[in-house]
Coordinates of C-alpha atoms and ligand atoms in Angstrom, one line a residue:
X217 CA 23.3 -4.9 -24.4
X218 CA 23.2 -2.0 -26.8
X219 CA 22.2 -2.7 -30.4
X220 CA 25.1 -1.9 -32.7
X221 CA 23.0 0.2 -35.1
X222 CA 20.9 2.2 -32.6
X223 CA 21.0 3.5 -29.1
X224 CA 18.3 1.1 -28.1
X225 CA 19.3 -1.2 -25.3
X226 CA 17.9 -4.7 -25.6
X227 CA 17.0 -6.7 -22.5
X228 CA 14.9 -9.6 -21.5
X229 CA 12.9 -7.9 -18.8
X230 CA 12.3 -4.2 -18.0
X231 CA 11.2 -3.6 -14.4
X232 CA 9.6 -0.3 -13.2
X233 CA 10.1 0.4 -9.6
X234 CA 12.7 -0.3 -6.9
X235 CA 10.4 -0.7 -4.0
X236 CA 9.8 -3.9 -2.0
X237 CA 8.2 -5.6 -5.1
X238 CA 10.6 -4.4 -7.8
X239 CA 13.7 -5.3 -5.8
X240 CA 12.6 -8.9 -5.3
X241 CA 11.5 -9.3 -8.9
X242 CA 14.9 -8.1 -10.1
X243 CA 16.7 -10.4 -7.7
X244 CA 14.7 -13.5 -8.8
X245 CA 14.9 -12.6 -12.5
X246 CA 18.6 -12.1 -12.5
X247 CA 19.0 -15.3 -10.6
X248 CA 17.5 -17.1 -13.6
X249 CA 20.0 -15.4 -15.9
X250 CA 17.7 -12.8 -17.5
X251 CA 19.1 -9.5 -18.6
X252 CA 17.1 -7.0 -16.5
X253 CA 16.9 -3.2 -16.8
X254 CA 15.2 -1.5 -13.9
X255 CA 14.0 2.1 -13.8
X256 CA 13.1 4.0 -10.6
X257 CA 11.6 7.5 -10.2
X258 CA 13.4 8.2 -6.9
X259 CA 17.2 8.5 -6.7
X260 CA 17.4 5.5 -4.4
X261 CA 15.6 2.2 -3.7
X262 CA 12.7 2.1 -1.2
X263 CA 9.6 3.0 -3.2
X264 CA 6.8 4.1 -0.9
X265 CA 9.4 4.3 1.9
X266 CA 11.6 6.6 -0.1
X267 CA 8.8 9.2 -0.6
X268 CA 6.8 8.9 2.7
X269 CA 9.3 10.3 5.1
X270 CA 6.9 12.5 7.0
X271 CA 7.3 12.8 10.8
X272 CA 5.9 9.7 12.4
X273 CA 5.9 7.5 9.3
X274 CA 5.9 4.0 10.5
X275 CA 4.8 0.6 9.2
X276 CA 1.6 -0.8 10.5
X277 CA 2.8 -4.4 10.0
X278 CA 5.2 -5.7 12.6
X279 CA 8.8 -5.4 11.5
X280 CA 9.4 -9.1 12.0
X281 CA 6.8 -9.8 9.4
X282 CA 7.4 -6.8 7.1
X283 CA 10.7 -8.2 5.9
X284 CA 11.7 -10.6 3.2
X285 CA 11.5 -14.3 3.9
X286 CA 13.4 -15.6 0.8
X287 CA 16.8 -15.7 2.3
X288 CA 17.4 -17.3 5.7
X289 CA 20.7 -15.5 6.2
X290 CA 19.1 -12.2 5.6
X291 CA 16.4 -13.0 7.9
X292 CA 18.8 -14.0 10.7
X293 CA 21.3 -11.3 10.3
X294 CA 19.0 -8.2 10.3
X295 CA 18.1 -6.8 13.7
X296 CA 14.9 -4.8 14.0
X297 CA 15.0 -2.3 16.8
X298 CA 11.2 -1.9 17.3
X299 CA 8.0 -3.9 17.0
X300 CA 6.8 -1.5 14.4
X301 CA 9.7 0.0 12.4
X302 CA 9.8 3.7 11.5
X303 CA 10.5 4.8 8.0
X304 CA 14.3 5.5 8.4
X305 CA 14.8 1.9 9.7
X306 CA 12.8 0.4 6.8
X307 CA 14.9 2.5 4.4
X308 CA 18.1 1.2 6.0
X309 CA 16.7 -2.4 5.6
X310 CA 15.8 -1.9 1.9
X311 CA 19.2 -0.3 1.2
X312 CA 20.9 -3.3 3.0
X313 CA 18.9 -5.7 0.8
X314 CA 19.9 -3.8 -2.3
X315 CA 23.6 -3.8 -1.3
X316 CA 23.6 -7.4 -0.1
X317 CA 22.2 -8.7 -3.4
X318 CA 23.9 -6.1 -5.5
X319 CA 20.6 -4.9 -6.9
X320 CA 21.4 -1.3 -7.7
X321 CA 23.5 -2.1 -10.7
X322 CA 20.3 -3.2 -12.5
X323 CA 18.6 0.1 -12.0
X324 CA 18.7 3.5 -13.5
X325 CA 17.5 5.9 -10.7
X326 CA 15.9 9.3 -10.9
X327 CA 14.3 8.1 -14.1
X328 CA 10.6 7.6 -14.9
X329 CA 9.3 5.3 -17.6
X330 CA 7.0 7.4 -19.7
X331 CA 5.7 4.9 -22.2
X332 CA 5.8 1.2 -23.2
X333 CA 4.6 0.2 -26.6
X334 CA 4.0 -3.2 -28.0
X335 CA 5.5 -4.2 -31.4
X336 CA 2.9 -6.8 -32.5
X337 CA 5.3 -8.4 -35.0
X338 CA 8.0 -9.3 -32.5
X339 CA 5.9 -9.1 -29.3
X340 CA 8.6 -7.0 -27.8
X341 CA 8.0 -3.8 -25.9
X342 CA 9.6 -0.5 -26.6
X343 CA 10.2 1.4 -23.4
X344 CA 10.9 5.1 -23.2
X345 CA 11.9 7.2 -20.2
X346 CA 11.8 10.9 -19.3
X347 CA 15.6 11.0 -19.7
X348 CA 15.5 9.8 -23.3
X349 CA 16.5 6.2 -22.8
X350 CA 14.9 3.7 -25.2
X351 CA 14.9 0.0 -24.3
X352 CA 13.5 -3.0 -26.1
X353 CA 12.3 -5.6 -23.7
X354 CA 10.7 -9.0 -24.1
X355 CA 8.8 -8.6 -20.8
X356 CA 7.6 -5.6 -19.0
X357 CA 7.1 -5.8 -15.2
X358 CA 5.4 -3.0 -13.4
X359 CA 6.2 -2.8 -9.7
X360 CA 5.0 0.7 -9.3
X361 CA 3.2 0.5 -6.0
X362 CA -0.4 0.9 -5.0
X363 CA 0.1 4.1 -3.0
X364 CA 2.7 6.0 -4.9
X365 CA 0.8 8.6 -6.9
X366 CA -0.1 11.3 -4.5
X367 CA -3.5 13.1 -4.5
X368 CA -3.5 16.8 -4.0
X369 CA -7.1 18.1 -3.8
X370 CA -8.1 20.9 -6.1
X371 CA -8.8 23.6 -3.5
X372 CA -9.3 27.1 -5.0
X373 CA -6.6 29.6 -4.2
X374 CA -4.0 26.9 -3.1
X375 CA -1.4 28.6 -5.3
X376 CA -1.8 31.9 -3.4
X377 CA -0.7 30.6 0.0
X378 CA 2.3 32.6 1.2
X379 CA 3.6 29.8 3.6
X380 CA 5.1 26.4 2.9
X381 CA 3.1 23.5 1.7
X382 CA 3.9 19.8 2.0
X383 CA 2.4 16.5 1.0
X384 CA 3.0 13.6 3.3
X385 CA 3.6 11.3 0.3
X386 CA 6.3 13.6 -1.2
X387 CA 8.0 14.8 2.0
X388 CA 11.3 16.7 1.5
X389 CA 14.5 14.9 2.1
X390 CA 15.9 17.9 4.0
X391 CA 14.6 18.2 7.6
X392 CA 11.4 20.3 8.0
X393 CA 11.2 22.3 11.2
X394 CA 7.8 23.5 12.4
X395 CA 9.1 25.1 15.6
X396 CA 7.2 28.3 16.4
X397 CA 4.9 27.9 13.3
X398 CA 1.2 27.8 12.9
X399 CA 0.6 24.5 11.0
X400 CA -2.5 23.1 9.4
X401 CA -2.9 19.4 8.5
X402 CA -5.6 18.5 6.0
X403 CA -6.5 14.8 6.1
X404 CA -6.9 12.2 8.9
X405 CA -6.1 9.0 7.2
X406 CA -3.0 6.9 8.2
X407 CA -0.5 9.6 7.1
X408 CA -2.3 12.4 8.9
X409 CA -2.9 10.4 12.0
X410 CA 0.7 9.3 12.2
X411 CA 2.2 12.8 11.6
X412 CA -0.2 14.9 13.7
X413 CA 1.2 13.9 17.1
X414 CA 4.8 14.8 16.1
X415 CA 3.8 18.0 14.3
X416 CA 1.8 19.0 17.4
X417 CA 4.9 18.6 19.6
X418 CA 6.9 20.9 17.4
X419 CA 4.6 23.5 16.1
X420 CA 3.4 26.6 18.0
X421 CA -0.1 25.7 17.0
X422 CA -1.7 22.9 15.0
X423 CA -5.1 23.0 13.3
X424 CA -6.3 19.6 12.1
X425 CA -8.8 19.8 9.3
X426 CA -10.9 16.6 9.3
X427 CA -13.4 15.7 6.7
X428 CA -14.0 12.1 7.8
X429 CA -13.1 10.7 11.1
X430 CA -11.2 7.4 11.0
X431 CA -10.8 4.4 13.3
X432 CA -7.3 4.3 14.8
X433 CA -5.8 2.0 17.4
X434 CA -2.6 2.6 19.4
X435 CA 0.3 0.6 18.0
X436 CA 1.5 -0.7 21.3
X437 CA 4.9 -0.1 19.8
X438 CA 7.9 -1.1 21.9
X439 CA 11.6 -1.5 21.5
X440 CA 12.8 -5.1 20.8
X441 CA 15.6 -6.4 23.0
X442 CA 18.1 -9.1 22.2
X443 CA 15.9 -11.8 23.8
X444 CA 12.8 -10.7 21.8
X445 CA 14.8 -10.8 18.6
X446 CA 16.3 -14.2 19.4
X447 CA 12.8 -15.6 19.9
X448 CA 11.5 -14.1 16.7
X449 CA 14.4 -15.4 14.7
X450 CA 14.1 -18.9 16.2
X451 CA 10.4 -18.9 15.3
X452 CA 10.7 -17.6 11.8
X453 CA 10.0 -20.9 9.9
X454 CA 6.6 -21.4 11.6
X455 CA 5.8 -17.7 11.6
X456 CA 6.3 -17.5 7.8
X457 CA 4.4 -20.8 7.3
X458 CA 1.3 -19.4 9.1
X459 CA 1.7 -16.0 7.4
X460 CA 1.6 -17.6 3.9
X461 CA -1.6 -19.4 4.8
X462 CA -3.3 -16.4 6.3
X463 CA -5.4 -13.7 4.8
X464 CA -3.2 -10.8 5.9
X465 CA 0.3 -12.2 5.5
X466 CA 1.1 -12.3 9.2
X467 CA 0.7 -15.2 11.6
X468 CA -2.3 -13.9 13.5
X469 CA -5.5 -15.8 13.0
X470 CA -9.0 -14.6 13.7
X471 CA -10.9 -16.2 16.6
X472 CA -12.1 -19.7 15.8
X473 CA -15.7 -18.8 16.4
X474 CA -18.0 -16.1 15.0
X475 CA -18.5 -13.0 17.1
X476 CA -21.9 -14.1 18.5
X477 CA -21.1 -17.7 18.9
X478 CA -19.2 -16.8 22.0
X479 CA -20.3 -15.3 25.3
X480 CA -20.1 -11.5 25.8
X481 CA -17.3 -12.1 28.2
X482 CA -15.3 -14.0 25.7
X483 CA -16.1 -11.6 22.9
X484 CA -14.8 -8.7 25.0
X485 CA -11.8 -10.6 26.0
X486 CA -11.0 -11.3 22.3
X487 CA -11.4 -7.6 21.5
X488 CA -9.2 -6.6 24.4
X489 CA -6.4 -9.0 23.3
X490 CA -6.5 -7.5 19.8
X491 CA -6.5 -4.0 21.2
X492 CA -3.4 -4.9 23.3
X493 CA -1.8 -6.4 20.2
X494 CA -2.3 -3.0 18.7
X495 CA -3.2 -1.5 15.3
X496 CA -4.9 -2.8 12.2
X497 CA -5.3 -6.4 13.2
X498 CA -8.2 -5.4 15.4
X499 CA -10.3 -5.4 12.2
X500 CA -10.1 -9.2 12.0
X501 CA -10.7 -10.2 15.7
X502 CA -13.6 -12.4 14.6
X503 CA -13.9 -14.0 11.2
X504 CA -17.3 -12.5 10.5
X505 CA -16.4 -9.0 11.7
X506 CA -16.1 -7.6 8.1
X507 CA -19.1 -9.4 6.7
X508 CA -21.7 -9.2 9.5
X509 CA -23.0 -5.8 10.7
X510 CA -23.9 -7.0 14.1
X511 CA -20.4 -8.5 14.7
X512 CA -18.9 -5.3 13.3
X513 CA -21.0 -3.2 15.6
X514 CA -19.7 -5.1 18.6
X515 CA -16.2 -4.4 17.6
X516 CA -16.9 -0.8 16.9
X517 CA -18.6 -0.3 20.3
X518 CA -15.6 -1.8 22.1
X519 CA -13.3 0.5 20.1
X520 CA -15.4 3.6 21.0
X521 CA -15.3 2.7 24.7
X522 CA -11.5 2.5 24.6
X523 CA -11.0 5.6 22.6
X524 CA -13.4 8.0 24.4
X525 CA -11.4 7.6 27.6
X526 CA -8.3 8.9 25.8
X527 CA -10.0 12.2 24.8
X528 CA -10.6 14.9 27.5
X529 CA -13.3 17.0 25.7
X530 CA -16.5 15.0 24.9
X531 CA -17.3 17.3 22.0
X532 CA -14.0 16.7 20.4
X533 CA -14.5 13.0 21.0
X534 CA -17.8 13.2 19.2
X535 CA -16.0 14.5 16.2
X536 CA -13.2 11.9 16.3
X537 CA -15.6 8.9 16.5
X538 CA -16.5 7.9 12.9
X539 CA -20.2 7.4 12.1
X540 CA -20.0 6.9 8.4
X541 CA -18.5 3.4 7.9
X542 CA -18.2 0.1 9.6
X543 CA -14.9 -0.4 11.5
X544 CA -12.2 -2.0 9.3
X545 CA -13.8 -1.2 6.0
X546 CA -11.1 1.5 5.6
X547 CA -7.7 0.4 6.9
X548 CA -7.7 0.9 10.6
X549 CA -4.9 3.3 11.4
X550 CA -2.0 2.2 13.8
X551 CA -1.1 5.3 15.8
X552 CA 1.1 6.5 18.6
X553 CA -0.7 9.1 20.8
X554 CA -3.1 10.3 18.2
X555 CA -6.2 10.8 20.4
X556 CA -4.2 12.3 23.3
X557 CA -2.9 14.9 21.0
X558 CA -6.3 16.6 21.0
X559 CA -5.9 17.2 24.7
X560 CA -3.0 19.6 24.0
X561 CA -3.6 23.3 24.4
X562 CA -1.9 24.0 21.0
X563 CA -4.1 21.7 18.9
X564 CA -7.5 22.4 17.5
X565 CA -9.8 20.1 15.5
X566 CA -11.9 21.6 12.7
X567 CA -14.7 19.4 11.3
X568 CA -15.0 20.0 7.6
X569 CA -18.3 18.3 7.6
X570 CA -19.7 21.2 9.7
X571 CA -17.6 23.9 8.2
X572 CA -16.0 22.9 4.8
X573 CA -12.9 24.5 3.3
X574 CA -14.0 27.2 0.9
X575 CA -10.6 28.3 -0.4
X576 CA -7.0 28.9 0.5
X577 CA -5.6 32.4 0.4
X578 CA -2.3 34.1 1.2
X579 CA -2.9 33.9 4.9
X580 CA -4.3 30.5 5.3
X581 CA -7.4 28.4 5.0
X582 CA -10.8 30.1 4.6
X583 CA -13.8 28.1 5.9
X584 CA -17.3 28.2 4.6
X585 CA -18.5 30.3 7.6
X586 CA -15.9 33.0 6.6
X587 CA -13.4 32.1 9.4
X588 CA -9.8 32.5 8.2
X589 CA -7.4 30.0 9.9
X590 CA -4.1 31.8 9.6
X591 CA -1.2 29.5 8.9
X592 CA 2.5 29.4 8.2
X593 CA 2.5 25.9 6.8
X594 CA -0.1 23.5 5.3
X595 CA 0.5 19.7 5.3
X596 CA -1.6 17.8 2.8
X597 CA -2.2 14.3 4.2
X598 CA -4.7 13.8 1.5
X599 CA -3.7 10.4 0.2
X600 CA -3.2 8.7 -3.1
X601 CA -4.8 7.9 -6.4
X602 CA -4.4 4.4 -5.2
X603 CA -3.8 1.2 -7.1
X604 CA -4.2 2.5 -10.7
X605 CA -2.7 6.0 -10.4
X606 CA 1.0 5.0 -10.8
X607 CA 0.2 2.7 -13.8
X608 CA -1.9 5.5 -15.4
X609 CA 1.2 7.7 -15.4
X610 CA 2.8 5.5 -18.0
X611 CA 1.5 5.6 -21.6
X612 CA 1.0 1.8 -22.1
X613 CA -0.1 0.7 -25.6
X614 CA -0.8 -2.9 -26.4
X615 CA -2.3 -4.7 -29.4
X616 CA -3.9 -2.4 -32.0
X617 CA -2.3 0.5 -30.2
X618 CA -4.9 0.2 -27.4
X619 CA -4.1 2.2 -24.3
X620 CA -4.2 0.6 -21.0
X621 CA -6.0 3.6 -19.5
X622 CA -8.8 3.1 -22.0
X623 CA -9.1 -0.6 -21.1
X624 CA -9.2 0.4 -17.4
X625 CA -11.6 3.3 -17.9
X626 CA -14.4 1.7 -15.9
X627 CA -11.9 0.2 -13.4
X628 CA -8.9 -2.0 -13.5
X629 CA -9.4 -5.2 -15.6
X630 CA -6.8 -8.0 -14.9
X631 CA -6.5 -11.7 -14.8
X632 CA -5.3 -12.6 -11.3
X633 CA -4.2 -9.0 -10.9
X634 CA -1.1 -9.9 -12.9
X635 CA -2.0 -9.6 -16.6
X636 CA -4.3 -7.9 -19.1
X637 CA -5.7 -9.1 -22.3
X638 CA -4.2 -7.3 -25.3
X639 CA -0.9 -6.7 -23.4
X640 CA 1.2 -9.9 -23.8
X641 CA 4.3 -10.3 -21.7
X642 CA 3.3 -7.4 -19.5
X643 CA 2.9 -8.1 -15.8
X644 CA 1.6 -5.8 -13.1
X645 CA 2.8 -6.9 -9.7
X646 CA 1.0 -6.4 -6.3
X647 CA -1.5 -4.2 -7.9
X648 CA -5.3 -4.2 -8.4
X649 CA -6.9 -7.6 -8.6
X650 CA -4.4 -8.9 -6.1
X651 CA -4.5 -9.0 -2.3
X652 CA -1.5 -6.7 -1.8
X653 CA -3.1 -3.7 -0.1
X654 CA -5.1 -5.9 2.3
X655 CA -2.1 -8.0 3.3
X656 CA 1.6 -7.8 4.1
X657 CA 3.0 -6.5 0.9
X658 CA 6.4 -8.0 1.4
X659 CA 5.1 -11.5 1.3
X660 CA 2.8 -10.5 -1.6
X661 CA 5.9 -9.3 -3.5
X662 CA 7.6 -12.6 -3.0
X663 CA 4.5 -14.5 -4.0
X664 CA 4.2 -12.5 -7.3
X665 CA 8.0 -12.5 -7.9
X666 CA 8.1 -16.3 -7.6
X667 CA 5.0 -16.8 -9.8
X668 CA 6.5 -14.5 -12.4
X669 CA 9.9 -16.2 -12.5
X670 CA 8.2 -19.7 -12.7
X671 CA 6.1 -18.4 -15.5
X672 CA 9.0 -17.1 -17.5
X673 CA 10.9 -20.3 -16.9
X674 CA 7.9 -22.3 -18.2
X675 CA 7.7 -20.2 -21.3
X676 CA 11.4 -20.7 -22.1
X677 CA 11.4 -24.4 -21.2
X678 CA 8.5 -25.0 -23.7
X679 CA 9.8 -22.6 -26.4
X680 CA 7.0 -20.0 -26.1
X681 CA 7.6 -16.4 -27.1
X682 CA 4.9 -14.9 -25.0
X683 CA 2.0 -15.3 -22.6
X684 CA -1.3 -13.3 -22.7
X685 CA -4.4 -13.3 -20.5
X686 CA -7.6 -14.3 -22.4
X687 CA -10.4 -11.8 -22.3
X688 CA -12.8 -14.3 -20.8
X689 CA -10.3 -15.0 -18.0
X690 CA -10.1 -11.3 -17.3
X691 CA -13.9 -11.0 -17.2
X692 CA -14.1 -13.9 -14.8
X693 CA -11.5 -12.5 -12.5
X694 CA -13.1 -9.1 -12.4
X695 CA -16.4 -10.7 -11.6
X696 CA -14.9 -12.9 -9.0
X697 CA -13.2 -9.9 -7.3
X698 CA -16.4 -7.9 -7.4
X699 CA -18.6 -10.8 -6.1
X700 CA -16.2 -11.6 -3.2
X701 CA -16.1 -8.0 -2.2
X702 CA -19.9 -7.8 -2.3
X703 CA -20.2 -10.5 0.4
X704 CA -18.4 -8.2 2.8
X705 CA -19.0 -4.8 4.3
X706 CA -16.0 -3.2 2.5
X707 CA -18.0 -1.6 -0.4
X708 CA -20.1 0.4 2.1
X709 CA -17.2 2.7 2.9
X710 CA -16.0 5.6 0.7
X711 CA -12.5 4.2 0.7
X712 CA -9.5 4.4 -1.7
X713 CA -10.0 0.6 -2.2
X714 CA -13.0 1.8 -4.3
X715 CA -11.4 4.8 -5.8
X716 CA -13.9 6.9 -3.8
X717 CA -11.3 9.4 -2.7
X718 CA -10.6 10.6 -6.2
X719 CA -13.3 12.8 -7.9
X720 CA -14.5 11.1 -11.0
X721 CA -12.8 7.8 -10.5
X722 CA -15.1 4.8 -11.2
X723 CA -16.3 3.2 -8.0
X724 CA -14.9 -0.4 -8.3
X725 CA -13.5 -2.4 -5.4
X726 CA -10.0 -2.9 -6.7
X727 CA -8.2 -5.4 -4.4
X728 CA -8.8 -9.2 -4.4
X729 CA -10.4 -9.6 -1.0
X730 CA -9.9 -13.4 -0.4
X731 CA -6.5 -12.9 1.2
X732 CA -2.9 -13.9 0.6
X733 CA -3.3 -17.6 1.3
X734 CA -6.3 -18.2 -0.8
X735 CA -4.9 -16.1 -3.6
X736 CA -1.6 -18.0 -3.5
X737 CA -3.5 -21.3 -4.0
X738 CA -5.4 -19.8 -7.0
X739 CA -2.4 -18.6 -8.9
X740 CA -0.4 -21.7 -8.1
X741 CA -3.3 -23.8 -9.4
X742 CA -3.4 -21.7 -12.6
X743 CA 0.3 -22.4 -13.1
X744 CA 0.0 -26.1 -12.4
X745 CA -2.6 -26.4 -15.0
X746 CA -0.3 -25.1 -17.7
X747 CA -1.2 -21.4 -17.1
X748 CA -5.0 -22.0 -17.4
X749 CA -6.8 -18.9 -18.8
X750 CA -3.7 -17.6 -20.6
X751 CA -2.7 -18.0 -24.3
X752 CA 0.8 -19.3 -24.6
X753 CA 2.2 -18.0 -27.9
Ligands
N01_674 O1 -4.5 8.7 2.7 P1 -6.1 8.4 3.0 P2 -3.3 8.3 3.7 N1 -10.5 18.1 1.7 O2 -6.7 8.4 1.6 C1 -8.7 13.7 3.4 C2 -1.3 3.5 3.7 N2 -0.5 4.1 4.7 O3 -2.1 8.8 3.0 O4 -11.8 10.5 4.2 C3 -10.4 17.6 3.0 O5 -6.3 7.3 3.8 C4 -9.5 12.4 3.4 O6 -10.8 12.7 3.8 P3 -12.0 11.7 3.4 C5 -2.6 2.9 4.3 O7 -3.0 1.7 3.7 C6 0.0 3.2 5.6 O8 -3.5 8.8 5.0 O9 -11.9 11.5 1.9 N3 -9.8 16.4 3.3 C7 -8.7 11.6 4.4 O10 -8.9 12.0 5.7 C8 -3.6 4.0 4.1 O11 -4.9 3.6 4.1 C9 0.8 3.7 6.6 O12 -13.2 12.4 3.8 C10 -9.5 15.7 2.2 C11 -7.2 12.0 4.0 O13 -7.3 13.2 3.3 C12 -3.1 4.6 2.8 O14 -1.7 4.5 2.8 C13 1.0 5.1 6.7 C14 -9.6 16.1 0.9 C15 -6.6 11.0 3.1 O15 -6.5 9.7 3.8 C16 -3.5 6.0 2.5 O16 -3.3 6.8 3.7 C17 0.5 5.9 5.8 C18 -10.2 17.3 0.7 N4 -10.4 17.8 -0.6 C19 -0.3 5.4 4.8 N5 -9.1 15.1 0.1 C20 1.3 2.8 7.5 O17 1.1 2.8 8.7 C21 -8.7 14.1 0.9 N6 -8.9 14.4 2.2 C22 2.1 1.7 6.9

């Protein structure tokens, strides 16, 4: 609706983001009859999958689980072609969802929200975009993604490079051809590890610049045939039930015993089963693996045994085996042929710990010992300003004109990950203070979307204008998140969970570590108790 005396559109809810979380929120909100206006920076739906289209981009959660559960017909009609879907297939799926539920009509694409400002008289938000739109909204919903603001390190001379540069998180939509080229990849997190094998196959020569080695486990990816799909679809109800109870949002449970409550033989058998299952789930083979160093070391040693046999040169293997963090305290990468790639004649590994990058010049990358690695293209697989970066891009001003970036200066401060004191009717979905990045984000999106719509319905049913987290609730939640993390090994790694990858970012463990199931109980309980810890206005 456009106000008659101004060009300000007035809506009930403004949603930022058309990724997995935003699409579901829009669907639910519209279903309740709210007038919704969505804005999306990309020119299509997809969020992280719209931007991260580098070679080898693939989900590390099984496709059967990394899909919406809210509509049985959708669940039954969609056919996944592989155990772990690649980026183009996930994009096709999200486009299908957008079409099927007619979600695009609520969005304005290729448009970034630049500011949202509270009017304390009306408790409405004035939303502004980079294309000049102004929207007045009762509720603001951020679904901006935890890994959507890319991090490009400040390397001297980067602007002088004569060749092409790419960031894995902002990959061009046109095809990129490395045939015959000398390519350098900086970074060996998930994005680097997924793209390196494919770039190596295409390029004349590939140099991998590794600062920290990472733990990676082969995906064990495989095509799904009709019979596999039929079984998955028949088992969906139970699969989803178990997933919602679980920590990680998939139906795989850790071993019933602690790592050293079982014999060595059983322990090794359990590690072997998880290794065969493939990927990130190895981190939770035993329930104490991420809290007890001895259990963790057993998992790490098994991993090392399996990985060393994949690498021909023992000196290269020494560099590829991490020594600086317990296994699983950074997300274990799910790869396809990563370690074997270092057996190729056209691939070289440079350890930046031994020989750091000094600068970039016109010809390539200059190392501290004076070596110039001549390159035609550089791929930055250098990650994201995670969890807070995308929110920080928006100038958010709440009560008394206070800026959200100031409130979060020492780290994100939320109640339940969802709300912030001083910012009534503003919700941040699947962000810091929630389990999203440690779980299957699709089920997290549904959990938050459902909680949000129940909350709005409650406000309207009881005649409230607004809801606002109390400061003491925020303080308690921040403390709870910190204390839970402190009982684990996670804070010992320099991970993006702690903001440790961004120079100057406060070192705070940002996700809620208790898992999807436990978190779901907490937020449901808060709602059941009349939105305990919130002021209803
Ligand atoms: O980013 P990262 P990512 N000089 O931060 C290095 C998800 N994801 O995009 O570790 C040299 O993990 C940095 O080195 P160090 C997944 O949750 C999922 O790879 O800081 N190197 C590191 O090696 C993942 O965890 C999938 O020492 C520099 C790398 O760049 C998250 O996204 C696929 C540097 C960054 O690794 C982030 O993954 C892709 C510098 N100045 C991503 N600065 C799936 O499978 C940084 N690095 C679904």
